[in-house]
């Protein structure tokens, strides 16, 4: 996934740098099998006389057009401070040769190892390399480090994960995320885009036809691995923390979908490492919202200077973990900023974070100490419509809103009024003893702060496919009527719950449309005496007051891009009272822009429709479509991909149609279908 937004609003534009920069618009990097990968490079003009370390961002998102608006706000800045900055497209993407590939395959990693060796051997390079990237690029950095290439001396990984099954866009708590379809449908169109004739020449059309005939079927492929099998273990660096031998800076934001991995990396790795978590959504912290944005490029430079140039600048003596402790804010589908303050810890897990335990009791009570009684969780299918997106990008109505309508349909447990502010820092855990009347069931848990006015503001949430209560690798069906124990780990957070508010725990049988529902509606009974909510509570630490502030956000001069149509996002929830059908309607217009340096126009629009009929979990249906058009002069191409996911009690059914046109005339049209057995899902 990639955030196209070239924000930069409020950032200081820096036009002069210590070293003059030249741009290499196209550079072939050879692979051992004869294929060539396409790179765009920013180099200090005098790098041949005074070689520099290299910083590489490696993703399949087309450095010549699609990510160019964002790349220009990052990589020239690095080059101006004495680094070779390189945007490299993976095999089969952009202008790189070869066929498009699934996520994180071994070929992708082998190619990166070869590219690093080539880059390090250039006369303008000192031989020291770093990798930076967000989302796919953050994964790539960690996965490359896992192979210990001698050229790779440090990485900066943003909004990524160490565990591709447990904490990525596909599954959460063993539950199928809607994003598996949303991202897979989008990727289908991304994989199908042609190379640029201005770069590859007359062979562009042959390359395009070969790509179209070999586009992966991502939704079906990912859905065919419903357990944490070898497919997901590959590329999950948590399989062997010791494999990573270079320093790691892990960065994310509390509004992002990847809130957990950065802290796990701190706990698992043994190399020099730092963690930075701000209020941001899925974006680079000098561009991202909610704010405050920071001088992230300056932070990167300090990291690179220390580990790629050997500058003793004190980075390795700073606190390991730096977090934005969020103050309360009225829930809203969009935030431009989140109030709060920076806190720090020397280590993680932090010795200064204790545990406060609450029991669950009848009468909708969250009590100190041991709970009691039996509480039934039997909620409507469409609970969860106000939960927002799993992975907000800061570009529309994506965030959760007031949860009172959801709470009215959920099993809720309220605590008493807080006498003092408390800081919840870390991952809350919900330990449960349950009874189910069905062999497959889902439980979703929301932690909220309820103000004196009754507004219910979400703090964090978690979910669990209860057949995965013991293992994601070997799930087992529930025995109806038999008690069992389960634990839900909620997403990590740093959030103040203020005095005068009440904590609320809300339980539901799912979270639609974020989670695909279980095949049957289940009634769950919670044993309050054997269940508990454990909150990580932090007291103010001595490092907090001594923290130095960040520099103001800074960017190089913005690129020559003319926006022909702006971004637009809409999100609607529609319920037909006659049929009891609820729909999520998303329209995603990524706008249109022209790149003035070479005249390419990029135009991209997408849409998503999810629907379900109350009382019938097998009625759940998802449909995702994307259309991407590129043109320059009399050259016009477009791709359109539509993917539909439905189910019955035994199987998921995936159908995708991929169409392509040149000059308005169809050149490709293929439909693929696949039935995938449900595996305790």
XYZ file of C-alpha atoms in Angstrom, residues 223 226 516 519 618 645-654 674-679 681:
22
model
C -7.059 -16.284 1.117
C -5.890 -19.117 6.308
C -15.513 -11.228 7.508
C -20.336 -18.833 8.870
C -23.389 -16.006 4.320
C -15.601 -11.997 -2.897
C -18.605 -14.027 -1.693
C -19.016 -17.155 0.404
C -21.157 -20.087 1.362
C -20.860 -22.301 4.426
C -18.058 -24.390 2.911
C -16.055 -22.035 0.674
C -15.032 -18.543 -0.321
C -15.591 -17.608 -3.956
C -13.279 -15.089 -5.630
C -11.426 -19.626 -7.676
C -13.265 -21.462 -4.875
C -11.283 -21.704 -1.638
C -12.439 -23.994 1.198
C -13.124 -22.271 4.505
C -10.706 -23.422 7.170
C -12.972 -19.163 9.302
